[in-house]
Coordinates of N, CA and C in Angstrom, one line a residue:
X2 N 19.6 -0.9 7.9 CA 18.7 -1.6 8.8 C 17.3 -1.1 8.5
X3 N 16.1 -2.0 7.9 CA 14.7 -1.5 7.4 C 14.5 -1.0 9.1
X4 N 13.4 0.2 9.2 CA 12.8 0.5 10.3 C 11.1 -0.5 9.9
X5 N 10.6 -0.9 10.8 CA 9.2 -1.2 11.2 C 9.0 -0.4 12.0
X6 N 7.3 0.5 11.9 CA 6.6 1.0 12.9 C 5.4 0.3 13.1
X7 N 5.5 0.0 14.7 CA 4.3 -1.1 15.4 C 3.7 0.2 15.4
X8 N 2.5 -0.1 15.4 CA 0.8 0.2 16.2 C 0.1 -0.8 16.4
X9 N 0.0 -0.9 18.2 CA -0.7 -2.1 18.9 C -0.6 -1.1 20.1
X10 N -2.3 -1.5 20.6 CA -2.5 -0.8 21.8 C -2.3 -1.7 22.7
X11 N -1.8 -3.1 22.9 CA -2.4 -4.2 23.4 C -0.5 -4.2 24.0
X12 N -0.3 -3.8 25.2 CA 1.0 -3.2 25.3 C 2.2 -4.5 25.1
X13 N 1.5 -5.9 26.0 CA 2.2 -6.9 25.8 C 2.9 -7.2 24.4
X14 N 1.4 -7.0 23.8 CA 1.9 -7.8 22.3 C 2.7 -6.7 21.7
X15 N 2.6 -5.5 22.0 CA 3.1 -4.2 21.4 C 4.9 -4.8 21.8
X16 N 4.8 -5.2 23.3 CA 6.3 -5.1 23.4 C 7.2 -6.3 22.7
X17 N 6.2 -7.5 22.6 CA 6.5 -8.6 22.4 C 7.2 -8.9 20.5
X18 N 6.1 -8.3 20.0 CA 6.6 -7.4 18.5 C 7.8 -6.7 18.4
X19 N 8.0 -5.5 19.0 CA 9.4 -5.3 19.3 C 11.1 -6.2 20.1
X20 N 10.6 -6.9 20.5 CA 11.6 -7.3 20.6 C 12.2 -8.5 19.5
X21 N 11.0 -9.1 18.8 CA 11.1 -9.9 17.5 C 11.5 -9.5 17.1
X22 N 11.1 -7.8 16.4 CA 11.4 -7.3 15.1 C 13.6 -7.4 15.9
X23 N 13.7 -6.6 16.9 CA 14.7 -6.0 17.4 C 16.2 -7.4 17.1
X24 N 15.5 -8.3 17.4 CA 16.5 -9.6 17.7 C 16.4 -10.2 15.9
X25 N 15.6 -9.8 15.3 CA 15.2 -10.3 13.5 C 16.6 -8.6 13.1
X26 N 17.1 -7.8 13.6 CA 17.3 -7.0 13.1 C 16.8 -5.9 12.3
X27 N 15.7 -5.4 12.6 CA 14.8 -4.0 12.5 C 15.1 -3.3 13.5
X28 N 15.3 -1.9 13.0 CA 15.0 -1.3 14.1 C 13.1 -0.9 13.9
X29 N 12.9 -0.9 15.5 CA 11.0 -0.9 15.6 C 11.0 0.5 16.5
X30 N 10.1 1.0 15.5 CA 9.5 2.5 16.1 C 7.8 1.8 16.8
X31 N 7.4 2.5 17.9 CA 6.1 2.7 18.2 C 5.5 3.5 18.7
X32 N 4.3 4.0 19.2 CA 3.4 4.7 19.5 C 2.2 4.5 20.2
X33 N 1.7 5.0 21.5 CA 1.3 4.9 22.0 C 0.2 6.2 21.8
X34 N -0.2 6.7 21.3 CA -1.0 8.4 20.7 C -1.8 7.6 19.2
X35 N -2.5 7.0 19.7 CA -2.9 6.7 18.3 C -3.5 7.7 17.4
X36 N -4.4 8.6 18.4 CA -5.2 9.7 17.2 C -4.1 10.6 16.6
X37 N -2.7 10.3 17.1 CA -1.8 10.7 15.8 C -0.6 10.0 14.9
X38 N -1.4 8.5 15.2 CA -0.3 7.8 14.4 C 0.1 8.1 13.5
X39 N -1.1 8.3 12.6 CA -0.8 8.3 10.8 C -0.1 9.4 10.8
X40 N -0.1 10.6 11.8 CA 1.2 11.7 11.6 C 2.6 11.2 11.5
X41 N 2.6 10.2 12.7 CA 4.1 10.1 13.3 C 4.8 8.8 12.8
X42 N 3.8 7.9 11.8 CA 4.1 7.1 10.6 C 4.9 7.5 9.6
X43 N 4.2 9.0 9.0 CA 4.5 9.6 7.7 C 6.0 10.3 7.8
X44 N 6.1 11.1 9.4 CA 7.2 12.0 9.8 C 8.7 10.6 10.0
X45 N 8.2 9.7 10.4 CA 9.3 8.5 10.6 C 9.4 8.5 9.6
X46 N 8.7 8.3 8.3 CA 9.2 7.8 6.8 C 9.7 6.1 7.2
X47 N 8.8 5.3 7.7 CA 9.6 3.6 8.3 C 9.5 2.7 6.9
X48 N 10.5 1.8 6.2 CA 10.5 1.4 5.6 C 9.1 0.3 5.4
X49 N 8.1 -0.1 6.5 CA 7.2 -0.9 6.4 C 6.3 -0.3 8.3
X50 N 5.2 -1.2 7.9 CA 4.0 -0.8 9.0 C 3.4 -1.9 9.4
X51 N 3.1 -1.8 10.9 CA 2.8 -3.0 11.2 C 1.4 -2.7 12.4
X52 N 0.1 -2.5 11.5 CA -1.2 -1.7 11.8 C -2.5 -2.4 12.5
X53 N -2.5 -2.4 14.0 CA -3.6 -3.2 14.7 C -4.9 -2.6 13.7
X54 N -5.8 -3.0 13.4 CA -7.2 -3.0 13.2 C -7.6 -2.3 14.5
X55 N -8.2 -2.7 15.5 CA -9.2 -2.6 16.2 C -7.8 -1.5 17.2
X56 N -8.3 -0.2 17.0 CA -7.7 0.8 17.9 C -8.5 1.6 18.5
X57 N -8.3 1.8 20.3 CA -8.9 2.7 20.5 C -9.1 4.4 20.1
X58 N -10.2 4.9 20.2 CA -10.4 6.2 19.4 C -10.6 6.5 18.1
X59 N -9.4 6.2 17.5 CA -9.7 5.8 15.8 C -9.2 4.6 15.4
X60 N -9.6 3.9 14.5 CA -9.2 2.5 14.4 C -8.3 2.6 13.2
X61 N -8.0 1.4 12.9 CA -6.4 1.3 12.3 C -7.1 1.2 10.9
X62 N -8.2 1.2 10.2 CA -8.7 1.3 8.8 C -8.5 3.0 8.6
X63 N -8.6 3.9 9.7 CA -8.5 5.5 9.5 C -7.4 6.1 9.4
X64 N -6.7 5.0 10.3 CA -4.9 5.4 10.2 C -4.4 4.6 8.7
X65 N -5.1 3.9 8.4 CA -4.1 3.2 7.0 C -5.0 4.1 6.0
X66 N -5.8 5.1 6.0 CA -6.6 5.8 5.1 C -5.2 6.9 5.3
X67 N -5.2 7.4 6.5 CA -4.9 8.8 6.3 C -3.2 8.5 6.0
X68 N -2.4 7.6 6.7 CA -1.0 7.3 5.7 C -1.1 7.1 4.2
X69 N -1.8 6.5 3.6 CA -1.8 6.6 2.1 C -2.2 8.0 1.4
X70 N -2.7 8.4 2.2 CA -3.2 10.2 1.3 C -1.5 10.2 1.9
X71 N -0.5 10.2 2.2 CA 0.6 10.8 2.3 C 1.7 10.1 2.1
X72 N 2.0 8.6 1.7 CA 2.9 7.8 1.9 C 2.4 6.4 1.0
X73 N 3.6 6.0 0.4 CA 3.6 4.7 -0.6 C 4.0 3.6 1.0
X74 N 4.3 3.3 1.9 CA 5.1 2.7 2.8 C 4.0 1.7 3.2
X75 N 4.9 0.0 2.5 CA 3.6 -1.2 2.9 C 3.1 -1.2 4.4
X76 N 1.9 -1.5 4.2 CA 1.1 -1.4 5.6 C 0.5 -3.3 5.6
X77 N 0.9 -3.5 7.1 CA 0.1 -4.5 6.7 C -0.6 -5.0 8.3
X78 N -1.8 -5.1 8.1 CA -2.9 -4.9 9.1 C -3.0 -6.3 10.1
X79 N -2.8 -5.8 11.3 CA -3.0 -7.0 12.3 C -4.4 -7.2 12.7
X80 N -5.5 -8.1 13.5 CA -6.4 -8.3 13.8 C -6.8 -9.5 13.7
X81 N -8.1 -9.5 15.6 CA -8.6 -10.7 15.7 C -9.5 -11.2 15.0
X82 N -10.0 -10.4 14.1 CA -11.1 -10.6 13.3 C -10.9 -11.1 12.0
X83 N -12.1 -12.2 11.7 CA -11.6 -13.1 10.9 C -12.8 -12.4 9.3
X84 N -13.7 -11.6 9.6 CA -14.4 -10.8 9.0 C -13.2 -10.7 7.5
X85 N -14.6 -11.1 6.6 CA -14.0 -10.8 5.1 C -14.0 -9.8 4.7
X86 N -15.2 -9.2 5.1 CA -15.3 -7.2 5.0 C -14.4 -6.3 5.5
X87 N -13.6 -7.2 6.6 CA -12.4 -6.1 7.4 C -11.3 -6.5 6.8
X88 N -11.3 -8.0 6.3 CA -9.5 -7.6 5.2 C -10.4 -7.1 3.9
X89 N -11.5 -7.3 3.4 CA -12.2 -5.9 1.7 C -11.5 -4.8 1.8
X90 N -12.1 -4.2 3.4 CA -11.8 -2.7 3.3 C -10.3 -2.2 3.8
X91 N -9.7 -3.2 4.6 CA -8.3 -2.9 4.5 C -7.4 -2.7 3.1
X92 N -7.4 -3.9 2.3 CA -6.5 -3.8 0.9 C -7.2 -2.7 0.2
X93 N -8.7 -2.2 0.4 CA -9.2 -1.1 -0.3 C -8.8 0.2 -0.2
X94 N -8.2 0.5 0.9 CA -7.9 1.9 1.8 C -6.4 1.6 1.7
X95 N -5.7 0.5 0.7 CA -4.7 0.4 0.6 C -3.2 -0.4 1.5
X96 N -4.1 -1.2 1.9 CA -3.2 -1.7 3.0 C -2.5 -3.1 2.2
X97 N -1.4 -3.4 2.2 CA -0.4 -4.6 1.7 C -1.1 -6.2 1.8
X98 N -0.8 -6.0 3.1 CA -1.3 -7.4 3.7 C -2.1 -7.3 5.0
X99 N -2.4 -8.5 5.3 CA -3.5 -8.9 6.5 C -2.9 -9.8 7.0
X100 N -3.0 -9.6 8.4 CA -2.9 -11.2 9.2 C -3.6 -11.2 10.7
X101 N -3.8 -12.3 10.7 CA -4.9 -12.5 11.6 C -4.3 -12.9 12.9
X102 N -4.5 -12.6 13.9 CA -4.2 -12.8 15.8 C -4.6 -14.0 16.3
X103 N -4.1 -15.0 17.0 CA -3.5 -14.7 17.0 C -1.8 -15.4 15.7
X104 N -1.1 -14.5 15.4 CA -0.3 -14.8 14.8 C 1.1 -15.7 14.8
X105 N 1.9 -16.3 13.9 CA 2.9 -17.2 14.1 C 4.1 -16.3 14.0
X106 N 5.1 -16.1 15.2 CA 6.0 -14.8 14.9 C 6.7 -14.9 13.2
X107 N 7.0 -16.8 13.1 CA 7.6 -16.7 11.6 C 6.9 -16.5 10.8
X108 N 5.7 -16.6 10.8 CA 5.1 -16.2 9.2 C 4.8 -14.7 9.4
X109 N 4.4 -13.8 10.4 CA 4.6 -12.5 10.2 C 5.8 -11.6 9.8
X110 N 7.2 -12.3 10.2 CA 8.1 -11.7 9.9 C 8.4 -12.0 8.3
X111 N 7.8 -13.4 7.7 CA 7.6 -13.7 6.4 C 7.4 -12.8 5.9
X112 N 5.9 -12.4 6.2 CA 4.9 -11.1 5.4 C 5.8 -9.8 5.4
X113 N 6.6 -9.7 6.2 CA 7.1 -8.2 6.7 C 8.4 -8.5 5.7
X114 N 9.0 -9.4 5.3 CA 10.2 -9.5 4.5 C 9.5 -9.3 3.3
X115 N 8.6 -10.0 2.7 CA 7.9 -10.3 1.5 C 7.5 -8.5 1.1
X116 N 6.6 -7.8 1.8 CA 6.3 -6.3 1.6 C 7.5 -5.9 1.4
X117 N 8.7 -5.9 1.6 CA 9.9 -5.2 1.7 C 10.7 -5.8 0.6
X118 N 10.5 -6.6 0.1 CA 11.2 -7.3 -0.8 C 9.9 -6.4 -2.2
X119 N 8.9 -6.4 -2.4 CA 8.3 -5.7 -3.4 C 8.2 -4.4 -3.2
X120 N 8.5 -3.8 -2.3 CA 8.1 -2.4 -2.1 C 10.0 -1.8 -2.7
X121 N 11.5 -3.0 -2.7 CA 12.6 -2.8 -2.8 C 12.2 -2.5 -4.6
X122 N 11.0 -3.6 -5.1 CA 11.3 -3.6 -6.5 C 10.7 -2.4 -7.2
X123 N 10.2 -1.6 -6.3 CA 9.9 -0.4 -7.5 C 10.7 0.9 -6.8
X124 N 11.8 0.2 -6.0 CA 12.7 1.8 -5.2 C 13.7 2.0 -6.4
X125 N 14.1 1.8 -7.3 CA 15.1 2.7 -8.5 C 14.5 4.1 -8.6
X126 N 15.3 5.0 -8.8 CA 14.9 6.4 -9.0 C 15.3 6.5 -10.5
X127 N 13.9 6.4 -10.6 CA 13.5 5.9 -12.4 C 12.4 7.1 -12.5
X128 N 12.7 7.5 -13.3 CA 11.5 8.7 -14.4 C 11.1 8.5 -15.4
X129 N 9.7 8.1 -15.7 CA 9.0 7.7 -16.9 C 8.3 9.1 -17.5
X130 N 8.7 9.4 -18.2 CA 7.6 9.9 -19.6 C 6.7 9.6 -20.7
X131 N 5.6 10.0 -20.9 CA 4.8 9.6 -21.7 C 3.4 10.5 -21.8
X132 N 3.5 11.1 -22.9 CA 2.3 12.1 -23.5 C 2.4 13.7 -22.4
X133 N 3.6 13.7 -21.8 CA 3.6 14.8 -21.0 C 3.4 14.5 -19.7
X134 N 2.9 13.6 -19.2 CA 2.6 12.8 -18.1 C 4.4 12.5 -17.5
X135 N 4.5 12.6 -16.5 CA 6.1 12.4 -15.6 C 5.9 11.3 -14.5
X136 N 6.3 10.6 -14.4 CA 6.0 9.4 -13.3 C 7.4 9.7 -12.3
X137 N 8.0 10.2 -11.0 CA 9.3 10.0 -10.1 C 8.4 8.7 -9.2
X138 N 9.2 7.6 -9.6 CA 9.3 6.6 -8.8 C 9.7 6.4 -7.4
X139 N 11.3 7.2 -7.6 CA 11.9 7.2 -6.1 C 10.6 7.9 -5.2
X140 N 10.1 8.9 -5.9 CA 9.6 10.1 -4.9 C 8.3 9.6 -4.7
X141 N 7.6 8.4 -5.6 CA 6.1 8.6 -5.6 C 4.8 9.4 -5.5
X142 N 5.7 10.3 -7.1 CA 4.7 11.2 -7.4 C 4.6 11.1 -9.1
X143 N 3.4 11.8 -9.2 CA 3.4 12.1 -10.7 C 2.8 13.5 -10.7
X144 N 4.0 14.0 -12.3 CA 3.8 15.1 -12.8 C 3.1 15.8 -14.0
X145 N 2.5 16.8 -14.0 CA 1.9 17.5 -15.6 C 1.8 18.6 -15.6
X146 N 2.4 19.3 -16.3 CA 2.6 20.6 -16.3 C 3.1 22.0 -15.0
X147 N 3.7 21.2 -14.5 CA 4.1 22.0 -13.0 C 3.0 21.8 -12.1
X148 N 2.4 20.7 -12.3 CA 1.2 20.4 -11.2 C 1.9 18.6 -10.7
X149 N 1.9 18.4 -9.4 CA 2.5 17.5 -9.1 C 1.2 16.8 -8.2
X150 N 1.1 15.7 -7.9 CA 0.5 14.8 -6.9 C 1.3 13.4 -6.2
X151 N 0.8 13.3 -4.8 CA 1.6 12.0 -4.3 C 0.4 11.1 -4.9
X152 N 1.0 9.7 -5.1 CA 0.5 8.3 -5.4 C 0.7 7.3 -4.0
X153 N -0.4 7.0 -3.8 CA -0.3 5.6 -3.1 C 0.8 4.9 -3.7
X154 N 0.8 3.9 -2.5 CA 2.0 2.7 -3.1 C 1.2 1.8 -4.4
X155 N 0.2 1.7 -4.2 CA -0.9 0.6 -5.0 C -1.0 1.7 -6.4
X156 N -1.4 3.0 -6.2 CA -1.3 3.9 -7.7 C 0.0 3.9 -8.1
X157 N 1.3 4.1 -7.5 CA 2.3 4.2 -8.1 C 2.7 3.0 -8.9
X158 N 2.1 1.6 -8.5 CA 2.7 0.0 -9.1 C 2.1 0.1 -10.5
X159 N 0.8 0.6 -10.0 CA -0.3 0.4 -11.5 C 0.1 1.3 -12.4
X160 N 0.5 2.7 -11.9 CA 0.7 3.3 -12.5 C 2.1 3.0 -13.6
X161 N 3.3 2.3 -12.7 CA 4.3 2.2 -13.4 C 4.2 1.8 -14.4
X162 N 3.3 0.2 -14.2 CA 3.3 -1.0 -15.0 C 2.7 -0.4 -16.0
X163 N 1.6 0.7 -16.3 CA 0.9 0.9 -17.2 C 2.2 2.0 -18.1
X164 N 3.0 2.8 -17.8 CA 3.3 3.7 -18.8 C 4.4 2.8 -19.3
X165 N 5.2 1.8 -18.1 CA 6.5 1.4 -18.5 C 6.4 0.3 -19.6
X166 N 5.0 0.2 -19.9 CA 3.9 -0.5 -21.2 C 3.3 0.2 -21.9
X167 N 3.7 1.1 -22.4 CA 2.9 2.3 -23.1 C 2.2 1.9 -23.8
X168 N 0.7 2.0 -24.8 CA 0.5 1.7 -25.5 C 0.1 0.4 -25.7
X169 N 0.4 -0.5 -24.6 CA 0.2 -2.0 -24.9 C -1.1 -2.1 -23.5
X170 N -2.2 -3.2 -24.2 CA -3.1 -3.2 -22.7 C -2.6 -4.2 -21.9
X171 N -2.7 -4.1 -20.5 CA -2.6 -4.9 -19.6 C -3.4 -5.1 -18.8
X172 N -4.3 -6.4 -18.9 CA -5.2 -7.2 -18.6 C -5.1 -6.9 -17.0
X173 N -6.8 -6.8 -16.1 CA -6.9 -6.9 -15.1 C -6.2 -8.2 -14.0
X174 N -5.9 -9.1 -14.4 CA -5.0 -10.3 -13.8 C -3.4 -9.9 -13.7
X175 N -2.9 -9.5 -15.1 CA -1.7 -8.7 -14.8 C -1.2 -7.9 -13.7
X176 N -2.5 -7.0 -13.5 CA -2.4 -6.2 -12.4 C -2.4 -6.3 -11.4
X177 N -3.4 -7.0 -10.8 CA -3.6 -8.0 -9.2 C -2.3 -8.3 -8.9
X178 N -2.3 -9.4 -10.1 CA -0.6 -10.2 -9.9 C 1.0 -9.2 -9.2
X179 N 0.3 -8.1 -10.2 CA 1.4 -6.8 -9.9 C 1.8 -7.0 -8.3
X180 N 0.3 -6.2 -8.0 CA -0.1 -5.5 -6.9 C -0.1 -6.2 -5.6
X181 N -0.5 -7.8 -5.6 CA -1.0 -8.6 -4.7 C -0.1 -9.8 -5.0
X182 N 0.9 -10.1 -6.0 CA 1.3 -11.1 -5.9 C 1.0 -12.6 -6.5
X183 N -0.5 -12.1 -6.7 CA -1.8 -13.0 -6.7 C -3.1 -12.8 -6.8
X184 N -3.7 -12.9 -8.0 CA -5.2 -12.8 -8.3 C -5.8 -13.6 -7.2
X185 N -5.6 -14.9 -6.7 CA -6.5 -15.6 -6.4 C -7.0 -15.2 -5.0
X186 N -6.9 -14.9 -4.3 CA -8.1 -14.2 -3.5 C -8.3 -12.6 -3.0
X187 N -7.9 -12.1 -3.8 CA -8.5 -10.5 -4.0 C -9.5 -10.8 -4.8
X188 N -10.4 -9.5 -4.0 CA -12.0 -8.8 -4.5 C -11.4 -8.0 -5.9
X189 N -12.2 -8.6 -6.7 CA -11.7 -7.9 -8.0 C -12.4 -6.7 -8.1
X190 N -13.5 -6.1 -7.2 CA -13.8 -4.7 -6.8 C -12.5 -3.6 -6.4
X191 N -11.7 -4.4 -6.0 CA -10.3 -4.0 -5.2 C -9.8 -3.2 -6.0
X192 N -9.6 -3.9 -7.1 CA -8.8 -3.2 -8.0 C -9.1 -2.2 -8.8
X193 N -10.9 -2.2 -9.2 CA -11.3 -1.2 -9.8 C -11.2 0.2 -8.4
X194 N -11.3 -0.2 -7.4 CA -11.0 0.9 -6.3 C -9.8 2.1 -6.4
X195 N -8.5 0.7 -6.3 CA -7.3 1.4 -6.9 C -7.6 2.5 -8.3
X196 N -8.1 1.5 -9.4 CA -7.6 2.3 -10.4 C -8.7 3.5 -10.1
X197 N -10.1 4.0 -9.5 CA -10.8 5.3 -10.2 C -9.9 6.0 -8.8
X198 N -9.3 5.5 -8.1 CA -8.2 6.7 -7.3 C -7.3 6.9 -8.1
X199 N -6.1 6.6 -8.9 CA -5.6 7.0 -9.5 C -5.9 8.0 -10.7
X200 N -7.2 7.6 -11.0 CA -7.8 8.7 -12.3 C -7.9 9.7 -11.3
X201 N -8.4 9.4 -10.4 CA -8.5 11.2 -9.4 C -7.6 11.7 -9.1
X202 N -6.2 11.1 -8.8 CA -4.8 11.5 -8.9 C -4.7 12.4 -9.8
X203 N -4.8 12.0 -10.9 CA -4.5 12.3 -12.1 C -5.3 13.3 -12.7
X204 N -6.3 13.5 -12.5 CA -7.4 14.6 -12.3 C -6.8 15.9 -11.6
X205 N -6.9 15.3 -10.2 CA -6.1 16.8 -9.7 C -4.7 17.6 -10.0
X206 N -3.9 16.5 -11.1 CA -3.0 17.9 -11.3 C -3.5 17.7 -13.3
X207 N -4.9 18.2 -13.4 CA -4.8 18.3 -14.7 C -5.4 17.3 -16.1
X208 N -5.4 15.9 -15.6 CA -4.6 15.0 -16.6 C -5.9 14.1 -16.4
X209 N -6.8 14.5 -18.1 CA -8.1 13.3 -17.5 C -8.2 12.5 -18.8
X210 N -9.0 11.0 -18.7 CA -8.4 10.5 -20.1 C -7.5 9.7 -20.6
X211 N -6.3 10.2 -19.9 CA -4.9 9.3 -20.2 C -5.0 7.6 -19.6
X212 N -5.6 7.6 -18.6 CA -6.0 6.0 -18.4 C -7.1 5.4 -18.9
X213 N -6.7 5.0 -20.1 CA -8.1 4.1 -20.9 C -8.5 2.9 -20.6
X214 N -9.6 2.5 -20.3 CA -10.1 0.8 -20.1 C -10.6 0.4 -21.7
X215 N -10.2 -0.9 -21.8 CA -10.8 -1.8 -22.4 C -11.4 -2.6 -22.5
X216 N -12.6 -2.3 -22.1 CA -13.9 -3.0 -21.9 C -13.2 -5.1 -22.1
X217 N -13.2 -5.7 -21.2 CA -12.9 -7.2 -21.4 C -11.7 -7.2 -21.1
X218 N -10.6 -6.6 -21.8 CA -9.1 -6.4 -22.3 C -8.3 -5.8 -21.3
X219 N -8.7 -5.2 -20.4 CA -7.9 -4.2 -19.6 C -7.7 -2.6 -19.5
X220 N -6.5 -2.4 -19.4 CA -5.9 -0.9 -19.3 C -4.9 -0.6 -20.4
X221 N -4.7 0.6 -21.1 CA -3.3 1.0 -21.0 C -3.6 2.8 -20.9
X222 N -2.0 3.2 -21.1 CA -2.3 5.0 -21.2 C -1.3 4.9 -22.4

C-alpha cells in the first residue's frame, strides 16, 4: 500500500485529502508542525508528497528544499496561485509536479499515480559503474572513492540516463523528457539548475569533470 504524506494547513481540505487518498487506497500520513515537516517527511520515508505552497511559518518552497537535500520522494506542490514564478521555483528546488486549487480530486489522484508510476521506474536496485564513479539506484546515492553523497530524485534520473549511456551524448530534450515527461512547458533554465546541482554532488565526494556539456549537443560522462 503506497503511503502519501499530506501537508495542508487548511484543516478541511487537509481532512478531505485524506479521506480520498484513504478510500483510493493509500495509506495518508499528515502533520500539523510545519516548521518540522521536511523532518517528519524524510523519517516517514512516504512513497510520494503532497506539499501546500503557501504554509504558515515556513512555506512549502522551504519544506520541498529541505526534503530534497535528504530524499529522492516525488513531491508534488498544491497552491492557489496561479504565478509562473511559483511553479519556476517549485520544479527548481525540485519538486515533481504542480497543481493548482482549487483542484479536481480525479486528476490529482492522476498526478499522484503518474509520480509513482515514474518514481516505480527507476526503483530496481541497480549499480552502475563507470570511470570509478558508483551510481546505488535503490539507495539514491553516488559513490567515489569511499566518499558517498545523496542525489535528488531529479540528480539521480539525470544522473542514471547519463552513465547508463556512457559515452554517448544525450541532448537537453532527452532529458526534460526523462525528467518531466515533457519538454513542452518546462523552463529550460530548469534543467540547467538540476544539472550544476548535480556537478556539486559530485564535487563533494571528490569527482569534478566527469559531467561534460556539449556546447548545442548536450551531456554525457
Amino acid at each position: 500500500m503506497p503511503t502519501v504524506f499530506v501537508v495542508e494547513d487548511d484543516a478541511s481540505l487537509r481532512d478531505e485529502l485524506k479521506r480520498l487518498l484513504d478510500l483510493q487506497g493509500y495509506a495518508c500520513r499528515t502533520t500539523t508542525d510545519f516548521g518540522r515537516a521536511a523532518d517528519e517527511i524524510v523519517a516517514a520515508r512516504p512513497d510520494c508528497v503532497v506539499l501546500d505552497l503557501k504554509l504558515p511559518g515556513t512555506g512549502g518552497h522551504a519544506v520541498c528544499r529541505d526534503v530534497r537535500r535528504k530524499s529522492a520522494v516525488p513531491i508534488i506542490m498544491l497552491t492557489s496561485s496561479d504565478s509562473e514564478f511559483d511553479e519556476v521555483m517549485s520544479m527548481n528546488l525540485g519538486a515533481d509536479d504542480y497543481v493548482q486549487k482549487p483542484y479536481n480530486p480525479a486528476i490529482l489522484l492522476a498526478r499522484i499515480q503518474s509520480v509513482l508510476r515514474r518514481a516505480a521506474k527507476s526503483g530496481p536496485a541497480l549499480r552502475i559503474e563507470h570511470k570509478g564513479v558508483v551510481l546505488d539506484v535503490a539507495k539514491g546515492q553516488v559513490e567515489h572513492d569511499g566518499a558517498v553523497a545523496d542525489l535528488t530524485r531529479n540528480e539521480l534520473k539525470i544522473l542514471h540516463l547519463l552513465m547508463a549511456n556512457h559515452d554517448a551524448i544525450i541532448s537537453r530534450q532527452e532529458l526534460m523528457c526523462e525528467l518531466w515527461q515533457s519538454d513542452a512547458f518546462i523552463d529550460d533554465n530548469t534543467l540547467t539548475v538540476n544539472i550544476n546541482r548535480l556537478r556539486k554532488s559530485l564535487e563533494r565526494i571528490g569527482v569534478t569533470g566527469y559531467l561534460v556539456t556539449r556546447r548545442g549537443q548536450g551531456y554525457l560522462v
